[in-house]
Amino acid sequence: MAKSKFEYVRSFETDDTCLRNCYIVVRLDGRNFHKFAEQHNFTKPNDDRALGLMARSARSVMEDLEDIVVAYGQSDEFSFVFKRSTNWFKRRGSKLMTHVASQFSSSYVFYWKEYFGEQPLLYPPGFDGRVVLYPTNRNLKDYLSWRQADCHINNLYNTAFWTLVQKGGLSTAQAEDRLNGTLSADKNEMLFSEFNMNYNNESPLHRKGTTLIWEKVDETSTKTITLPKEGEKEVTFTRSRRKVTAHNCDIIGDLFWEEHPDILEEDS
Ligand code: DGT
Ligand code: MG
Ligand code: MG
Ligand code: MG
Ligand code: MG
């Protein structure tokens, strides 16, 4: 086919192929969720409906896009890890990132009602995205550890802060003053001695965030079949299916990775 004289504009496109052998991480973060949370009456410090909707949307991303082996989310963010050998969209960063962001955003709106019920969605939410490459398993685990440590630090602070306000009767300014300069141990101690709360017994969803992986799950179902001689008969059968499963556990230590050795490929 003859090319039009306009064809040359293609050459203005730049190459954004992600380096081979590296894990490709796409991290999304809610745009201005400080305001979004207020306007949609998110409970403080954690709203389980909002966290559930984030995880549901992330599952939709994993199920609908190819080659995502693990995803980790907390607050208004989710990170998606493509396997290091992926060749999806020829490893073009912009394609991967925009597919993740748009699938996530449309899912967030699509599933809103399942989580928020009568609370209406007041305006269309948006998510920014970035792509980061990690060449080794150590680097990738350290990346995920960094996000989970962020979850821990923020959640401990927010738990202490809102406990002082909601149960201790302090103003938000007083609570901020009170926590200024405190270490983790101080916050744990304050929650324990003043409010009889053991931080370690707080919800793992809030303390650890959500990790999504693919796992083989046995599914049992029963079916009624009609046999020529015996007539109607109930039969049970089990089949193994690959499913996205959610975990609210520590991913900084080795245990999680030892229990799920299939997530990462060997460094070569
Ligand atoms: P950005 O990301 O620069 O566009 O701005 P933000 O406002 O999204 O800031 P970011 O992402 O650093 O912080 C997340 C905000 O989302 C933070 O202000 C608290 C809010 N948020 C996230 N999850 C919850 C929740 O479960 N409950 C409440 N009340 N707020 C939440
Ligand atoms: Mg931000
Ligand atoms: Mg945000
Ligand atoms: Mg954020
Ligand atoms: Mg097209």
mmCIF file of C-alpha atoms and ligand atoms in Angstrom:
data_model
loop_
_atom_site.group_PDB
_atom_site.id
_atom_site.type_symbol
_atom_site.label_atom_id
_atom_site.label_comp_id
_atom_site.label_asym_id
_atom_site.label_seq_id
_atom_site.Cartn_x
_atom_site.Cartn_y
_atom_site.Cartn_z
ATOM 1 C CA MET A 1 0.000 0.000 0.000
ATOM 2 C CA ALA A 2 1.305 3.424 -0.873
ATOM 3 C CA LYS A 3 2.310 5.518 2.076
ATOM 4 C CA SER A 4 0.774 8.926 2.544
ATOM 5 C CA LYS A 5 3.013 11.924 2.833
ATOM 6 C CA PHE A 6 1.969 12.120 6.458
ATOM 7 C CA GLU A 7 3.587 8.797 7.376
ATOM 8 C CA TYR A 8 6.781 10.445 8.516
ATOM 9 C CA VAL A 9 5.099 11.661 11.731
ATOM 10 C CA ARG A 10 5.474 8.109 13.049
ATOM 11 C CA SER A 11 9.198 8.664 13.359
ATOM 12 C CA PHE A 12 8.483 11.176 16.127
ATOM 13 C CA GLU A 13 7.373 8.309 18.380
ATOM 14 C CA THR A 14 10.024 7.351 20.899
ATOM 15 C CA ASP A 15 11.053 3.870 21.942
ATOM 16 C CA ASP A 16 10.030 2.996 25.467
ATOM 17 C CA THR A 17 10.815 -0.718 25.453
ATOM 18 C CA CYS A 18 11.574 -1.923 28.982
ATOM 19 C CA LEU A 19 15.014 -3.482 29.449
ATOM 20 C CA ARG A 20 15.019 -7.270 29.100
ATOM 21 C CA ASN A 21 15.345 -9.580 32.125
ATOM 22 C CA CYS A 22 13.952 -6.972 34.497
ATOM 23 C CA TYR A 23 10.741 -7.148 36.467
ATOM 24 C CA ILE A 24 8.430 -4.404 35.275
ATOM 25 C CA VAL A 25 6.575 -2.728 38.117
ATOM 26 C CA VAL A 26 3.633 -0.438 37.457
ATOM 27 C CA ARG A 27 2.545 1.557 40.496
ATOM 28 C CA LEU A 28 -0.754 3.405 40.511
ATOM 29 C CA ASP A 29 -1.754 6.034 43.037
ATOM 30 C CA GLY A 30 -5.116 7.723 43.489
ATOM 31 C CA ARG A 31 -5.211 11.320 42.361
ATOM 32 C CA ASN A 32 -5.919 13.707 45.217
ATOM 33 C CA PHE A 33 -7.432 10.980 47.375
ATOM 34 C CA HIS A 34 -7.143 13.188 50.416
ATOM 35 C CA LYS A 35 -10.102 15.094 49.000
ATOM 36 C CA PHE A 36 -11.741 12.003 47.442
ATOM 37 C CA ALA A 37 -11.737 10.247 50.847
ATOM 38 C CA GLU A 38 -13.313 13.252 52.577
ATOM 39 C CA GLN A 39 -15.980 13.759 49.951
ATOM 40 C CA HIS A 40 -16.980 10.098 50.038
ATOM 41 C CA ASN A 41 -17.004 9.871 53.827
ATOM 42 C CA PHE A 42 -14.192 7.322 54.101
ATOM 43 C CA THR A 43 -13.849 6.226 57.721
ATOM 44 C CA LYS A 44 -10.640 7.233 59.458
ATOM 45 C CA PRO A 45 -7.956 6.023 59.546
ATOM 46 C CA ASN A 46 -9.007 3.040 57.377
ATOM 47 C CA ASP A 47 -12.088 2.478 55.304
ATOM 48 C CA ASP A 48 -12.620 -1.223 54.615
ATOM 49 C CA ARG A 49 -15.000 -0.498 51.748
ATOM 50 C CA ALA A 50 -12.335 1.594 50.017
ATOM 51 C CA LEU A 51 -9.604 -0.991 50.641
ATOM 52 C CA GLY A 52 -11.902 -3.751 49.399
ATOM 53 C CA LEU A 53 -12.675 -1.821 46.230
ATOM 54 C CA MET A 54 -8.959 -1.189 45.590
ATOM 55 C CA ALA A 55 -8.225 -4.924 45.944
ATOM 56 C CA ARG A 56 -11.207 -5.851 43.749
ATOM 57 C CA SER A 57 -10.022 -3.490 41.015
ATOM 58 C CA ALA A 58 -6.482 -4.864 41.284
ATOM 59 C CA ARG A 59 -7.831 -8.404 40.898
ATOM 60 C CA SER A 60 -9.609 -7.331 37.732
ATOM 61 C CA VAL A 61 -6.282 -5.978 36.415
ATOM 62 C CA MET A 62 -4.551 -9.292 37.167
ATOM 63 C CA GLU A 63 -7.312 -11.355 35.595
ATOM 64 C CA ASP A 64 -7.668 -9.247 32.475
ATOM 65 C CA LEU A 65 -4.040 -8.404 31.659
ATOM 66 C CA GLU A 66 -1.282 -10.891 30.973
ATOM 67 C CA ASP A 67 1.778 -11.835 32.994
ATOM 68 C CA ILE A 68 1.227 -10.045 36.311
ATOM 69 C CA VAL A 69 2.660 -12.388 38.958
ATOM 70 C CA VAL A 70 2.124 -10.380 42.134
ATOM 71 C CA ALA A 71 0.449 -7.129 43.151
ATOM 72 C CA TYR A 72 0.681 -5.211 46.407
ATOM 73 C CA GLY A 73 -1.608 -2.441 47.600
ATOM 74 C CA GLN A 74 -2.209 -0.153 50.565
ATOM 75 C CA SER A 75 -4.006 3.169 51.035
ATOM 76 C CA ASP A 76 -4.778 4.610 47.580
ATOM 77 C CA GLU A 77 -1.968 2.802 45.752
ATOM 78 C CA PHE A 78 -1.353 -0.545 44.055
ATOM 79 C CA SER A 79 1.831 -1.962 42.519
ATOM 80 C CA PHE A 80 1.683 -4.580 39.767
ATOM 81 C CA VAL A 81 4.677 -6.770 38.972
ATOM 82 C CA PHE A 82 5.008 -8.226 35.466
ATOM 83 C CA LYS A 83 7.139 -11.363 35.236
ATOM 84 C CA ARG A 84 10.638 -10.599 34.072
ATOM 85 C CA SER A 85 10.279 -12.630 30.880
ATOM 86 C CA THR A 86 7.023 -10.974 29.811
ATOM 87 C CA ASN A 87 6.782 -9.949 26.214
ATOM 88 C CA TRP A 88 3.312 -8.487 26.532
ATOM 89 C CA PHE A 89 2.997 -5.443 24.260
ATOM 90 C CA LYS A 90 6.642 -5.986 23.362
ATOM 91 C CA ARG A 91 7.477 -4.657 26.859
ATOM 92 C CA ARG A 92 6.461 -1.145 25.865
ATOM 93 C CA GLY A 93 6.278 0.805 29.125
ATOM 94 C CA SER A 94 3.557 3.216 28.070
ATOM 95 C CA LYS A 95 1.293 0.405 26.823
ATOM 96 C CA LEU A 96 1.697 -1.626 30.014
ATOM 97 C CA MET A 97 1.202 1.364 32.287
ATOM 98 C CA THR A 98 -1.826 2.769 30.504
ATOM 99 C CA HIS A 99 -3.531 -0.628 30.274
ATOM 100 C CA VAL A 100 -3.043 -1.134 34.012
ATOM 101 C CA ALA A 101 -4.244 2.371 34.858
ATOM 102 C CA SER A 102 -7.318 2.315 32.648
ATOM 103 C CA GLN A 103 -8.395 -1.216 33.596
ATOM 104 C CA PHE A 104 -7.964 -0.311 37.259
ATOM 105 C CA SER A 105 -9.854 2.989 36.988
ATOM 106 C CA SER A 106 -12.793 1.562 35.072
ATOM 107 C CA SER A 107 -12.989 -1.359 37.533
ATOM 108 C CA TYR A 108 -12.961 1.071 40.456
ATOM 109 C CA VAL A 109 -16.037 2.764 39.033
ATOM 110 C CA PHE A 110 -17.634 -0.488 37.828
ATOM 111 C CA TYR A 111 -17.440 -2.175 41.252
ATOM 112 C CA TRP A 112 -18.065 0.973 43.318
ATOM 113 C CA LYS A 113 -21.647 0.043 44.248
ATOM 114 C CA GLU A 114 -20.657 -3.440 45.400
ATOM 115 C CA TYR A 115 -18.548 -1.848 48.101
ATOM 116 C CA PHE A 116 -20.207 1.509 48.809
ATOM 117 C CA GLY A 117 -23.848 0.608 48.328
ATOM 118 C CA GLU A 118 -26.050 3.695 48.560
ATOM 119 C CA GLN A 119 -23.099 6.083 48.978
ATOM 120 C CA PRO A 120 -22.976 7.677 45.507
ATOM 121 C CA LEU A 121 -19.791 8.162 43.529
ATOM 122 C CA LEU A 122 -19.678 11.957 43.224
ATOM 123 C CA TYR A 123 -17.127 12.396 40.433
ATOM 124 C CA PRO A 124 -14.806 10.225 38.293
ATOM 125 C CA PRO A 125 -11.668 9.242 40.223
ATOM 126 C CA GLY A 126 -8.277 9.129 38.516
ATOM 127 C CA PHE A 127 -5.007 7.275 39.108
ATOM 128 C CA ASP A 128 -1.486 8.201 38.097
ATOM 129 C CA GLY A 129 0.947 5.519 36.989
ATOM 130 C CA ARG A 130 4.691 5.009 36.798
ATOM 131 C CA VAL A 131 6.943 2.238 35.541
ATOM 132 C CA VAL A 132 10.028 1.056 37.406
ATOM 133 C CA LEU A 133 12.371 -1.798 36.401
ATOM 134 C CA TYR A 134 14.053 -4.096 38.908
ATOM 135 C CA PRO A 135 16.811 -6.429 37.682
ATOM 136 C CA THR A 136 17.150 -8.807 40.651
ATOM 137 C CA ASN A 137 14.850 -10.680 42.989
ATOM 138 C CA ARG A 138 16.505 -8.855 45.892
ATOM 139 C CA ASN A 139 15.709 -5.472 44.315
ATOM 140 C CA LEU A 140 12.108 -6.494 43.654
ATOM 141 C CA LYS A 141 11.587 -7.825 47.190
ATOM 142 C CA ASP A 142 13.159 -4.664 48.579
ATOM 143 C CA TYR A 143 10.767 -2.596 46.470
ATOM 144 C CA LEU A 144 7.751 -4.469 47.866
ATOM 145 C CA SER A 145 9.244 -4.267 51.378
ATOM 146 C CA TRP A 146 9.556 -0.510 50.954
ATOM 147 C CA ARG A 147 5.854 -0.219 50.127
ATOM 148 C CA GLN A 148 4.863 -2.484 53.035
ATOM 149 C CA ALA A 149 7.112 -0.564 55.439
ATOM 150 C CA ASP A 150 5.382 2.619 54.227
ATOM 151 C CA CYS A 151 2.023 0.977 54.985
ATOM 152 C CA HIS A 152 3.211 0.075 58.491
ATOM 153 C CA ILE A 153 4.647 3.504 59.318
ATOM 154 C CA ASN A 154 1.575 5.369 58.067
ATOM 155 C CA ASN A 155 -0.896 2.987 59.666
ATOM 156 C CA LEU A 156 0.785 3.084 63.063
ATOM 157 C CA TYR A 157 0.846 6.876 62.948
ATOM 158 C CA ASN A 158 -2.743 7.149 61.737
ATOM 159 C CA THR A 159 -3.978 4.610 64.286
ATOM 160 C CA ALA A 160 -2.264 6.507 67.118
ATOM 161 C CA PHE A 161 -3.467 9.863 65.781
ATOM 162 C CA TRP A 162 -7.135 8.904 65.362
ATOM 163 C CA THR A 163 -7.197 7.002 68.651
ATOM 164 C CA LEU A 164 -6.034 10.162 70.444
ATOM 165 C CA VAL A 165 -8.758 12.136 68.670
ATOM 166 C CA GLN A 166 -11.624 9.636 68.682
ATOM 167 C CA LYS A 167 -11.039 7.961 72.048
ATOM 168 C CA GLY A 168 -8.766 10.417 73.847
ATOM 169 C CA GLY A 169 -10.813 13.513 73.075
ATOM 170 C CA LEU A 170 -7.819 15.487 71.746
ATOM 171 C CA SER A 171 -8.174 18.007 68.930
ATOM 172 C CA THR A 172 -6.359 17.127 65.710
ATOM 173 C CA ALA A 173 -3.758 19.813 66.499
ATOM 174 C CA GLN A 174 -3.214 18.403 69.995
ATOM 175 C CA ALA A 175 -2.870 14.860 68.628
ATOM 176 C CA GLU A 176 -0.294 16.053 66.102
ATOM 177 C CA ASP A 177 1.669 17.783 68.890
ATOM 178 C CA ARG A 178 1.477 14.723 71.058
ATOM 179 C CA LEU A 179 2.927 12.447 68.332
ATOM 180 C CA ASN A 180 5.582 14.891 67.164
ATOM 181 C CA GLY A 181 9.009 13.244 67.515
ATOM 182 C CA THR A 182 7.700 9.897 68.784
ATOM 183 C CA LEU A 183 9.207 6.601 67.638
ATOM 184 C CA SER A 184 7.270 3.444 66.734
ATOM 185 C CA ALA A 185 7.880 2.010 70.208
ATOM 186 C CA ASP A 186 6.423 5.155 71.815
ATOM 187 C CA LYS A 187 3.255 4.910 69.723
ATOM 188 C CA ASN A 188 2.854 1.212 70.514
ATOM 189 C CA GLU A 189 3.340 1.941 74.205
ATOM 190 C CA MET A 190 0.889 4.843 74.209
ATOM 191 C CA LEU A 191 -1.815 2.743 72.506
ATOM 192 C CA PHE A 192 -1.226 -0.061 75.003
ATOM 193 C CA SER A 193 -0.955 1.842 78.268
ATOM 194 C CA GLU A 194 -3.513 4.586 77.611
ATOM 195 C CA PHE A 195 -6.050 2.839 75.399
ATOM 196 C CA ASN A 196 -5.504 -0.825 76.194
ATOM 197 C CA MET A 197 -4.840 -1.504 72.500
ATOM 198 C CA ASN A 198 -2.239 -3.959 71.283
ATOM 199 C CA TYR A 199 -1.276 -2.630 67.856
ATOM 200 C CA ASN A 200 -0.258 -6.130 66.748
ATOM 201 C CA ASN A 201 -3.841 -7.261 67.215
ATOM 202 C CA GLU A 202 -5.207 -4.587 64.889
ATOM 203 C CA SER A 203 -6.519 -5.749 61.503
ATOM 204 C CA PRO A 204 -3.806 -7.357 59.294
ATOM 205 C CA LEU A 205 -5.486 -5.710 56.296
ATOM 206 C CA HIS A 206 -4.622 -2.315 57.802
ATOM 207 C CA ARG A 207 -1.184 -3.230 59.153
ATOM 208 C CA LYS A 208 0.084 -5.281 56.205
ATOM 209 C CA GLY A 209 -1.865 -4.128 53.136
ATOM 210 C CA THR A 210 -3.011 -6.581 50.462
ATOM 211 C CA THR A 211 -0.854 -8.930 48.389
ATOM 212 C CA LEU A 212 -2.460 -10.626 45.401
ATOM 213 C CA ILE A 213 -0.945 -13.730 43.809
ATOM 214 C CA TRP A 214 -2.029 -16.579 41.549
ATOM 215 C CA GLU A 215 -2.672 -19.865 43.349
ATOM 216 C CA LYS A 216 -4.062 -23.248 42.447
ATOM 217 C CA VAL A 217 -7.302 -23.691 44.327
ATOM 218 C CA ASP A 218 -9.392 -26.871 44.424
ATOM 219 C CA GLU A 219 -13.014 -26.173 43.627
ATOM 220 C CA THR A 220 -15.673 -28.698 44.448
ATOM 221 C CA SER A 221 -19.048 -28.545 42.788
ATOM 222 C CA THR A 222 -22.039 -30.849 42.507
ATOM 223 C CA LYS A 223 -24.090 -31.479 39.436
ATOM 224 C CA THR A 224 -27.238 -33.490 38.854
ATOM 225 C CA ILE A 225 -26.900 -35.869 35.949
ATOM 226 C CA THR A 226 -29.427 -38.244 34.452
ATOM 227 C CA LEU A 227 -28.298 -41.823 33.863
ATOM 228 C CA PRO A 228 -30.262 -44.181 31.630
ATOM 229 C CA LYS A 229 -30.752 -46.853 34.296
ATOM 230 C CA GLU A 230 -30.360 -45.085 37.631
ATOM 231 C CA GLY A 231 -32.164 -41.886 36.672
ATOM 232 C CA GLU A 232 -31.148 -38.595 38.336
ATOM 233 C CA LYS A 233 -27.971 -38.730 40.349
ATOM 234 C CA GLU A 234 -25.902 -36.126 42.234
ATOM 235 C CA VAL A 235 -22.219 -36.210 41.424
ATOM 236 C CA THR A 236 -19.454 -34.235 43.080
ATOM 237 C CA PHE A 237 -16.292 -33.321 41.274
ATOM 238 C CA THR A 238 -13.210 -31.368 42.167
ATOM 239 C CA ARG A 239 -11.070 -29.455 39.780
ATOM 240 C CA SER A 240 -8.017 -27.366 40.300
ATOM 241 C CA ARG A 241 -8.169 -23.804 39.042
ATOM 242 C CA ARG A 242 -5.719 -20.927 38.999
ATOM 243 C CA LYS A 243 -7.201 -18.092 41.017
ATOM 244 C CA VAL A 244 -6.108 -14.711 42.296
ATOM 245 C CA THR A 245 -5.898 -14.965 46.083
ATOM 246 C CA ALA A 246 -5.507 -12.122 48.588
ATOM 247 C CA HIS A 247 -3.100 -12.193 51.534
ATOM 248 C CA ASN A 248 -2.749 -9.674 54.352
ATOM 249 C CA CYS A 249 0.577 -10.935 55.618
ATOM 250 C CA ASP A 250 4.189 -9.919 56.008
ATOM 251 C CA ILE A 251 6.108 -9.891 52.726
ATOM 252 C CA ILE A 252 9.292 -8.308 54.091
ATOM 253 C CA GLY A 253 10.596 -11.520 55.692
ATOM 254 C CA ASP A 254 11.523 -14.683 53.784
ATOM 255 C CA LEU A 255 8.599 -16.873 54.875
ATOM 256 C CA PHE A 256 6.063 -15.600 52.333
ATOM 257 C CA TRP A 257 8.515 -16.091 49.465
ATOM 258 C CA GLU A 258 9.506 -19.558 50.697
ATOM 259 C CA GLU A 259 5.858 -20.565 50.897
ATOM 260 C CA HIS A 260 5.191 -19.292 47.376
ATOM 261 C CA PRO A 261 8.322 -20.201 45.407
ATOM 262 C CA ASP A 262 6.558 -19.920 42.039
ATOM 263 C CA ILE A 263 6.011 -16.169 42.105
ATOM 264 C CA LEU A 264 9.557 -15.134 41.226
ATOM 265 C CA GLU A 265 11.853 -16.585 38.596
ATOM 266 C CA GLU A 266 15.415 -17.486 39.544
ATOM 267 C CA ASP A 267 18.044 -14.804 39.006
ATOM 268 C CA SER A 268 20.201 -16.007 36.143
HETATM 269 P P1 DGT B 1 -1.718 12.698 45.157
HETATM 270 O O1 DGT B 1 -1.479 11.219 45.268
HETATM 271 O O2 DGT B 1 -0.441 13.453 45.172
HETATM 272 O O3 DGT B 1 -2.605 13.067 44.019
HETATM 273 O O4 DGT B 1 -2.518 13.166 46.488
HETATM 274 P P2 DGT B 1 -3.270 12.253 47.570
HETATM 275 O O5 DGT B 1 -4.180 13.162 48.324
HETATM 276 O O6 DGT B 1 -3.895 11.072 46.926
HETATM 277 O O7 DGT B 1 -2.080 11.824 48.533
HETATM 278 P P3 DGT B 1 -1.450 10.399 48.869
HETATM 279 O O8 DGT B 1 -1.603 9.429 47.755
HETATM 280 O O9 DGT B 1 -0.050 10.674 49.339
HETATM 281 O O10 DGT B 1 -2.270 9.930 50.134
HETATM 282 C C1 DGT B 1 -3.417 9.161 50.091
HETATM 283 C C2 DGT B 1 -4.593 9.907 50.710
HETATM 284 O O11 DGT B 1 -5.735 9.079 50.642
HETATM 285 C C3 DGT B 1 -4.383 10.277 52.165
HETATM 286 O O12 DGT B 1 -4.618 11.651 52.329
HETATM 287 C C4 DGT B 1 -5.457 9.540 52.927
HETATM 288 C C5 DGT B 1 -6.423 9.069 51.860
HETATM 289 N N1 DGT B 1 -6.870 7.718 52.159
HETATM 290 C C6 DGT B 1 -6.442 6.561 51.593
HETATM 291 N N2 DGT B 1 -7.063 5.505 52.151
HETATM 292 C C7 DGT B 1 -7.896 6.002 53.093
HETATM 293 C C8 DGT B 1 -8.826 5.420 54.013
HETATM 294 O O13 DGT B 1 -9.013 4.184 54.075
HETATM 295 N N3 DGT B 1 -9.522 6.259 54.842
HETATM 296 C C9 DGT B 1 -9.336 7.614 54.792
HETATM 297 N N4 DGT B 1 -10.041 8.388 55.628
HETATM 298 N N5 DGT B 1 -8.477 8.196 53.937
HETATM 299 C C10 DGT B 1 -7.780 7.409 53.108
HETATM 300 MG MG MG B 2 1.340 11.489 46.267
HETATM 301 MG MG MG B 3 -2.776 9.597 46.035
HETATM 302 MG MG MG B 4 -0.926 7.352 47.999
HETATM 303 MG MG MG B 5 -6.298 0.205 18.722
#
